[in-house]
mmCIF file of C-alpha atoms in Angstrom:
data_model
loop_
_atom_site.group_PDB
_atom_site.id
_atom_site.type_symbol
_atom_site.label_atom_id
_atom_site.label_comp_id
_atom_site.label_asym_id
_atom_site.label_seq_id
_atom_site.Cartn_x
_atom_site.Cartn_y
_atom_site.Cartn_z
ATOM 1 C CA UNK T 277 0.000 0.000 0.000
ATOM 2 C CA UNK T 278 1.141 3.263 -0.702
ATOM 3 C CA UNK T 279 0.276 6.660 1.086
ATOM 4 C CA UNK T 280 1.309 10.096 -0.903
ATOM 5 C CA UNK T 281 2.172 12.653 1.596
ATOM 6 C CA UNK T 282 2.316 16.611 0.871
ATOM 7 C CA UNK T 283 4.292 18.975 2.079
ATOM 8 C CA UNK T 284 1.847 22.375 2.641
ATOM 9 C CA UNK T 285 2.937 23.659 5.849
ATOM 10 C CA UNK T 286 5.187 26.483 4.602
ATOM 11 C CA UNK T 287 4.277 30.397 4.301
ATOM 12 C CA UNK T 288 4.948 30.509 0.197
ATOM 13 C CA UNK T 289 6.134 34.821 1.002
ATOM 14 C CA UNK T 290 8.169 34.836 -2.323
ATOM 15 C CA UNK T 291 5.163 34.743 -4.580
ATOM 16 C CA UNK T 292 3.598 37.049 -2.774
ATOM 17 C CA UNK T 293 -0.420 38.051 -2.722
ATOM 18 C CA UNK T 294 -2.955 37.720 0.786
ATOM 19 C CA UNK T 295 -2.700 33.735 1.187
ATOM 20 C CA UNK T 296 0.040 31.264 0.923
ATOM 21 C CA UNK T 297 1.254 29.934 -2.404
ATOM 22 C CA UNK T 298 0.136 26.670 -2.374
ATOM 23 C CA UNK T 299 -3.854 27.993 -2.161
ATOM 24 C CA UNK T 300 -3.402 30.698 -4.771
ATOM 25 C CA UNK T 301 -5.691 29.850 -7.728
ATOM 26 C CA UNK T 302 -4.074 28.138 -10.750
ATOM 27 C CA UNK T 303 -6.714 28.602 -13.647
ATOM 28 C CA UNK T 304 -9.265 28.922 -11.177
ATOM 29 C CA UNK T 305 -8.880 25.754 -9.278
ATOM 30 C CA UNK T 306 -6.419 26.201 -5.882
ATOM 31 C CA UNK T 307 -2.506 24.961 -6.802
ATOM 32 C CA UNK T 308 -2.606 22.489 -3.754
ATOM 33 C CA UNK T 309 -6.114 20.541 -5.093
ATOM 34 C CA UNK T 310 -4.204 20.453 -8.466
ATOM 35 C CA UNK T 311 -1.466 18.749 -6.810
ATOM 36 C CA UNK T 312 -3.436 16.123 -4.694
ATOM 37 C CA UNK T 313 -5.718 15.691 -7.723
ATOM 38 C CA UNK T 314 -2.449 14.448 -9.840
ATOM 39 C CA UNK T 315 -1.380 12.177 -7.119
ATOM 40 C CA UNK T 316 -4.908 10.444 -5.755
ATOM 41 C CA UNK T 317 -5.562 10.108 -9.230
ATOM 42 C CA UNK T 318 -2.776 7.317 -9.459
ATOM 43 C CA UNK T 319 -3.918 3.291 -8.884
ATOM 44 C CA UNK T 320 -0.814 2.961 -6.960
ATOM 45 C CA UNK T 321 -1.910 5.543 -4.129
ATOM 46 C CA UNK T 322 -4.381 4.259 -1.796
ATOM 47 C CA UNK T 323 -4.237 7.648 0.301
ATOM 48 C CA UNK T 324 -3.232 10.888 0.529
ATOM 49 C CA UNK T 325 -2.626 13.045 3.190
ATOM 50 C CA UNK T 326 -1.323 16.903 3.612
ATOM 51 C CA UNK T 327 0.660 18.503 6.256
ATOM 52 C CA UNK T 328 -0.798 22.044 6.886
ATOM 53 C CA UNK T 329 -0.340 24.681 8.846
ATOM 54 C CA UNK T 330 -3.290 25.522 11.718
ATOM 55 C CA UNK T 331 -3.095 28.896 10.628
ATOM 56 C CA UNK T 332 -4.455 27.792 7.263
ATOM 57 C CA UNK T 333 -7.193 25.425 8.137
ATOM 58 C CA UNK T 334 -10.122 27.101 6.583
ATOM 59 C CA UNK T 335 -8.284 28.229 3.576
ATOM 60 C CA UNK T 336 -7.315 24.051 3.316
ATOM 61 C CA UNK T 337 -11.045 23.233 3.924
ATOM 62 C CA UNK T 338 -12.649 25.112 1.080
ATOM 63 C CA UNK T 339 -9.735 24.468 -1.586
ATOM 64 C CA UNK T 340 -9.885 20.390 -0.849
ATOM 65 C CA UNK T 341 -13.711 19.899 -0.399
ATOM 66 C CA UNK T 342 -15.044 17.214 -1.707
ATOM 67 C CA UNK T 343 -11.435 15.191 -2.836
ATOM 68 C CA UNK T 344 -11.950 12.614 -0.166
ATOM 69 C CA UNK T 345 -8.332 12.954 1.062
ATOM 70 C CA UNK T 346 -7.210 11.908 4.790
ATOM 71 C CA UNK T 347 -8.102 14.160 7.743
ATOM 72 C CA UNK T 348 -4.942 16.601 7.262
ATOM 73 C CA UNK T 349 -2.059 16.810 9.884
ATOM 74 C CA UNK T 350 -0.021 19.983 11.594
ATOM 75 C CA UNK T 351 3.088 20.590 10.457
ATOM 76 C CA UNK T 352 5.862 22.056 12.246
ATOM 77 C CA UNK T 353 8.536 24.494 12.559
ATOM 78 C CA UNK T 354 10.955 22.875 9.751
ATOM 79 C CA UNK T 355 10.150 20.972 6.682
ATOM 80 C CA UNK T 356 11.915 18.087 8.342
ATOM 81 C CA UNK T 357 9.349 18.748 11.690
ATOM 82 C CA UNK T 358 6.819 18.961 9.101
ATOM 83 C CA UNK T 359 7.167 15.843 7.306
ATOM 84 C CA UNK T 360 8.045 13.709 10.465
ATOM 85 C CA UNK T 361 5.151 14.620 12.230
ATOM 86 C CA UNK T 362 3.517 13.356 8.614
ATOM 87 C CA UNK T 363 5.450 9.931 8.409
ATOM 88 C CA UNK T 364 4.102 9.665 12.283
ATOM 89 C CA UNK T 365 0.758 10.170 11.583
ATOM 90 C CA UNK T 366 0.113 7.391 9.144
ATOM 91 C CA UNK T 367 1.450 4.710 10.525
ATOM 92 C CA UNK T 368 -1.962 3.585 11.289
ATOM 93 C CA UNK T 369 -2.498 3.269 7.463
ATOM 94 C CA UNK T 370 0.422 0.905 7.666
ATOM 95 C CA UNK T 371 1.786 1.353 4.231
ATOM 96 C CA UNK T 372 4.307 -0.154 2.982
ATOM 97 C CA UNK T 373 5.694 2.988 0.772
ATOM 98 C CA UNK T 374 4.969 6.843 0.987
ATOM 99 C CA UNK T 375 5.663 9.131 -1.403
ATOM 100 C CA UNK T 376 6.292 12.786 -0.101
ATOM 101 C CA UNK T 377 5.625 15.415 -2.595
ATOM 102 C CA UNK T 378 5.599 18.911 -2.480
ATOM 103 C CA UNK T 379 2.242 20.883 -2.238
ATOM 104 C CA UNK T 380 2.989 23.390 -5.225
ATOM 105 C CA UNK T 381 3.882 21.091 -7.999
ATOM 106 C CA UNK T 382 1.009 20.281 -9.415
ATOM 107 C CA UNK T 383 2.248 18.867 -12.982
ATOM 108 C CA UNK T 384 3.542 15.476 -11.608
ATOM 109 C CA UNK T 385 2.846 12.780 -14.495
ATOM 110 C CA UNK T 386 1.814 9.537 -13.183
ATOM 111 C CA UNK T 387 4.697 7.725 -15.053
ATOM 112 C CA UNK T 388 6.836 9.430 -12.808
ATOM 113 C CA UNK T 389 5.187 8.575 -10.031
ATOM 114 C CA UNK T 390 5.060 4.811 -11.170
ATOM 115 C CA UNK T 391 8.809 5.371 -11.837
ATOM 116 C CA UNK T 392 9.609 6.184 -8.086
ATOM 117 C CA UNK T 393 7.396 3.262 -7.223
ATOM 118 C CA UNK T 394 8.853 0.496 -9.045
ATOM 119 C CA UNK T 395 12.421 2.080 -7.794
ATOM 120 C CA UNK T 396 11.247 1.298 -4.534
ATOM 121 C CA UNK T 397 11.286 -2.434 -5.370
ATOM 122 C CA UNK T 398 14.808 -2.264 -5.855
ATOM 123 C CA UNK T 399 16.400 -0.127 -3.316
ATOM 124 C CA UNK T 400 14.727 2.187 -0.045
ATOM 125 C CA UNK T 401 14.446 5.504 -1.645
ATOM 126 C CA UNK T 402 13.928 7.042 -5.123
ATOM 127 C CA UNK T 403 14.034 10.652 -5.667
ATOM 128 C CA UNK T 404 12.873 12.209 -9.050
ATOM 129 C CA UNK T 405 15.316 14.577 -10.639
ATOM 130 C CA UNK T 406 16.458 16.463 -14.210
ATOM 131 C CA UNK T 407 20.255 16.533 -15.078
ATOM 132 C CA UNK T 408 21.915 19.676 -14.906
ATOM 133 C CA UNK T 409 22.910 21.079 -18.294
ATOM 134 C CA UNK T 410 24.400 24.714 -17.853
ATOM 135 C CA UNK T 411 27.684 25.278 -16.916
ATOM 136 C CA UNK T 412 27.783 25.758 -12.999
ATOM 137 C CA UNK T 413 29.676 28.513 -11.643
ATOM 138 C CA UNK T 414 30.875 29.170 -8.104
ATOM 139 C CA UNK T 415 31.278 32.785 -6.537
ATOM 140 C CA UNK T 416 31.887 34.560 -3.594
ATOM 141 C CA UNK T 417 30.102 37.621 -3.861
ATOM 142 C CA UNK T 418 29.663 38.902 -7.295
ATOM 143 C CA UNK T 419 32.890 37.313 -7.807
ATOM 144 C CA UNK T 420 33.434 34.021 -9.798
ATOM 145 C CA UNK T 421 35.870 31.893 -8.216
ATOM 146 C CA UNK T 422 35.357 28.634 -10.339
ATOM 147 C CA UNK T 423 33.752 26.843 -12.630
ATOM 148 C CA UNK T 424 31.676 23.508 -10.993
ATOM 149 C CA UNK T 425 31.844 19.600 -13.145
ATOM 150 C CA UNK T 426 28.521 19.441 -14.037
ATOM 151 C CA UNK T 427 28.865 15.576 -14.696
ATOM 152 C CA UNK T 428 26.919 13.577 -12.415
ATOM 153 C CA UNK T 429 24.876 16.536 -11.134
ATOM 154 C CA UNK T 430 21.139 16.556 -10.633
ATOM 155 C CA UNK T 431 18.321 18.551 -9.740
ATOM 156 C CA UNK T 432 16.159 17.149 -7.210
ATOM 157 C CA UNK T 433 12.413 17.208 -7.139
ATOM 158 C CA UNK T 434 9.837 15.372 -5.788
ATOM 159 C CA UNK T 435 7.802 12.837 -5.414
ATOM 160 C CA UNK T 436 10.915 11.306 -3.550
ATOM 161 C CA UNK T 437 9.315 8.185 -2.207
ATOM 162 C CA UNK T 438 10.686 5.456 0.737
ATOM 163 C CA UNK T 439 9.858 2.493 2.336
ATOM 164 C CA UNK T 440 7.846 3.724 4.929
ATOM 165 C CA UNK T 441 10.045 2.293 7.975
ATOM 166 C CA UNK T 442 13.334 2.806 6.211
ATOM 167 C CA UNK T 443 12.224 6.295 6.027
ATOM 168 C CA UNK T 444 10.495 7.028 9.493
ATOM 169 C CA UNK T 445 13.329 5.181 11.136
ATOM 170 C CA UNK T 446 15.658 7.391 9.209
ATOM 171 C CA UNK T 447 13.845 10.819 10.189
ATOM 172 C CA UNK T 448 13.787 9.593 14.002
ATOM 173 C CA UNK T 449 17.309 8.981 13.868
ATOM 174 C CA UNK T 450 18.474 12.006 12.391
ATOM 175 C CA UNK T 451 16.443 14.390 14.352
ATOM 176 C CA UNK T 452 18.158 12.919 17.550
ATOM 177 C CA UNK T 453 21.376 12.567 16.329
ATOM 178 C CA UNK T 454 21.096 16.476 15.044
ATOM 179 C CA UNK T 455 17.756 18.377 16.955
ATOM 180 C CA UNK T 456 17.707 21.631 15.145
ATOM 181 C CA UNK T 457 19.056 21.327 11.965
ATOM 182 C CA UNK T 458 16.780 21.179 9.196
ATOM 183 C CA UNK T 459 17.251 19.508 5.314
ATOM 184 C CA UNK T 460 15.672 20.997 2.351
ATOM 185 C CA UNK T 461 14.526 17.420 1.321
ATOM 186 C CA UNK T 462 13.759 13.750 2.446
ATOM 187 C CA UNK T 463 16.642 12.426 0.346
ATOM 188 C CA UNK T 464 19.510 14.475 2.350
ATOM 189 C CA UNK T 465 17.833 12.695 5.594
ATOM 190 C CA UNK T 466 18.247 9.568 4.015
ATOM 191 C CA UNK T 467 21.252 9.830 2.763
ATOM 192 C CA UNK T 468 22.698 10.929 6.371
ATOM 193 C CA UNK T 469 21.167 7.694 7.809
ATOM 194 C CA UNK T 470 23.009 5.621 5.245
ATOM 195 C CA UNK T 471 19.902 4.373 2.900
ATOM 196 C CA UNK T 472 20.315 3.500 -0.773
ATOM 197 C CA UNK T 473 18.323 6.433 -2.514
ATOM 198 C CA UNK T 474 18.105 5.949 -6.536
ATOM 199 C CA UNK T 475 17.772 8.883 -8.956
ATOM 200 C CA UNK T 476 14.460 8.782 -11.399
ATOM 201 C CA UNK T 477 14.731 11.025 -14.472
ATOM 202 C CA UNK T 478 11.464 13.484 -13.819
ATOM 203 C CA UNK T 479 10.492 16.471 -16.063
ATOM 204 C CA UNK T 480 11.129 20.078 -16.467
ATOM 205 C CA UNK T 481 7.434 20.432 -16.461
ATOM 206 C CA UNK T 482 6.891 19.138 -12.945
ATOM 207 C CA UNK T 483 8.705 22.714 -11.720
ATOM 208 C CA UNK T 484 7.607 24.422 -8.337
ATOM 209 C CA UNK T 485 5.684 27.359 -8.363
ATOM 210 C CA UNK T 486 7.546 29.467 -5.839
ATOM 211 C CA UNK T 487 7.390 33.108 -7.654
ATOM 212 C CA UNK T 488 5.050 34.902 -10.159
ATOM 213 C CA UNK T 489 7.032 34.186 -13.037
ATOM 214 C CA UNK T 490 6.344 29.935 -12.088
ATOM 215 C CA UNK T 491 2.631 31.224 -11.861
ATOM 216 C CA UNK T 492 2.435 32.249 -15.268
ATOM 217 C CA UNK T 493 4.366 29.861 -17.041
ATOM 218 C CA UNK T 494 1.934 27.513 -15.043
ATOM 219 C CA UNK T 495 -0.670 29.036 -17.006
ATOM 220 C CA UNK T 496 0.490 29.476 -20.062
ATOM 221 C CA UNK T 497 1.211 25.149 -19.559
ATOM 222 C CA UNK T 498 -2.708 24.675 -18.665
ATOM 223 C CA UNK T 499 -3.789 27.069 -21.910
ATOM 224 C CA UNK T 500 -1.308 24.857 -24.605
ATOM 225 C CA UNK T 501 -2.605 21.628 -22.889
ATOM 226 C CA UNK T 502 -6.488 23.332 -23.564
ATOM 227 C CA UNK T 503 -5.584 24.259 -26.987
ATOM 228 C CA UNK T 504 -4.020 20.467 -27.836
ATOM 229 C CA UNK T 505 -6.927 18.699 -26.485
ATOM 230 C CA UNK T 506 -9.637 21.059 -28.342
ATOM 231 C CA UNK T 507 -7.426 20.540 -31.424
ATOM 232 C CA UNK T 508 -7.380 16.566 -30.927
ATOM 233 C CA UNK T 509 -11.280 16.578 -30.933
#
């Protein structure tokens, strides 16, 4: 069984407006629905469950009515708080795998997901990611003070999904061994508690939306996909 768990705790300040990101509307339907929509909609996922702030309880309420999704859980000070107190709080789902996704990309194409998935057969962790093809530079300052290999480099996205206990274990180990310190993602916990994590080849369409400019070219992705389906009838 496998549980899909999103990540919707955080404040979203860089794109601005009255709300948090993650509930701004994205052609009229809230970013975060869009997002759950794209996983529940999966055969694989059995469940799905967000991690919210209290703050934003109402605004969660009226953007998810009617999905069906999994009484949503608090998140906490940290991403890492955040998703622990997630992992935690379905354990009496008992699944055997849990994706954890993040709550503003809402373009996630169920091959990738099914990717990650069948990864998970193999080894305890998959992470979705897109090589890196410009040249990396590194600076301090303004100033450039090298140039980086780019061979071998990836950028990381989500769904990253786990064995559930190889994954709980590993949050519970790492927040003892380092209380305080927080990880952008579930892979660099992982990795610190020694699990196996493979790399899945995602796409540059399943981008976040963290500023305006995402917002748009969100848009503009929904309008083309619009256009090709009126075209195809």
């Amino acid at each position: 069984m496998t549980v899909a768990l999103i990540v919707a705790a955080g404040r979203g300040h860089r794109l601005g407006g009255p709300i948090p990101k993650q509930y701004r509307l994205l052609d009229g339907v809230p970013i975060l629905r869009r997002t759950a929509e794209a996983l529940r909609r999966h055969a694989a996922v059995r469940a799905v469950r967000v991690v919210i702030n209290p703050a934003d309880r109402g605004l969660y309420d009226e953007a998810m009515a009617g999905l069906g999704l999994v009484e949503p859980v608090t998140g906490g000070a940290s991403r890492q708080e955040s998703v622990r107190n997630g992992l935690e709080s379905i354990a009496s789902l008992a699944p055997e795998t849990v994706l954890i996704h993040d709550g503003v990309r809402p373009f996630v194409a169920p091959t990738v997901i099914g990717a990650v998935l069948d990864a998970l057969g193999r080894v305890p962790g998959a992470v979705v990611g897109v090589p890196v093809t410009d040249t990396l530079k590194r600076c301090r300052g303004a100033v450039v003070t090298g140039t980086v290999e780019r061979a071998d480099l990836w950028r990381a996205q989500t769904p990253q999904g786990f064995r559930y206990e190889a994954i709980l274990g590993a949050h519970r180990r790492v927040h003892a061994a380092h209380p305080g310190r927080d990880f952008t993602d579930d892979c660099a916990v992982a990795e610190l508690a020694g699990l196996t994590v493979e790399m899945v080849p995602g796409s540059e369409e399943n981008f976040k939306i963290t500023t305006e400019a995402d917002l748009l070219r969100a848009e503009a992705m929904l309008r083309e996909r619009g256009r090709l389906l009126a075209v195809a009838d």
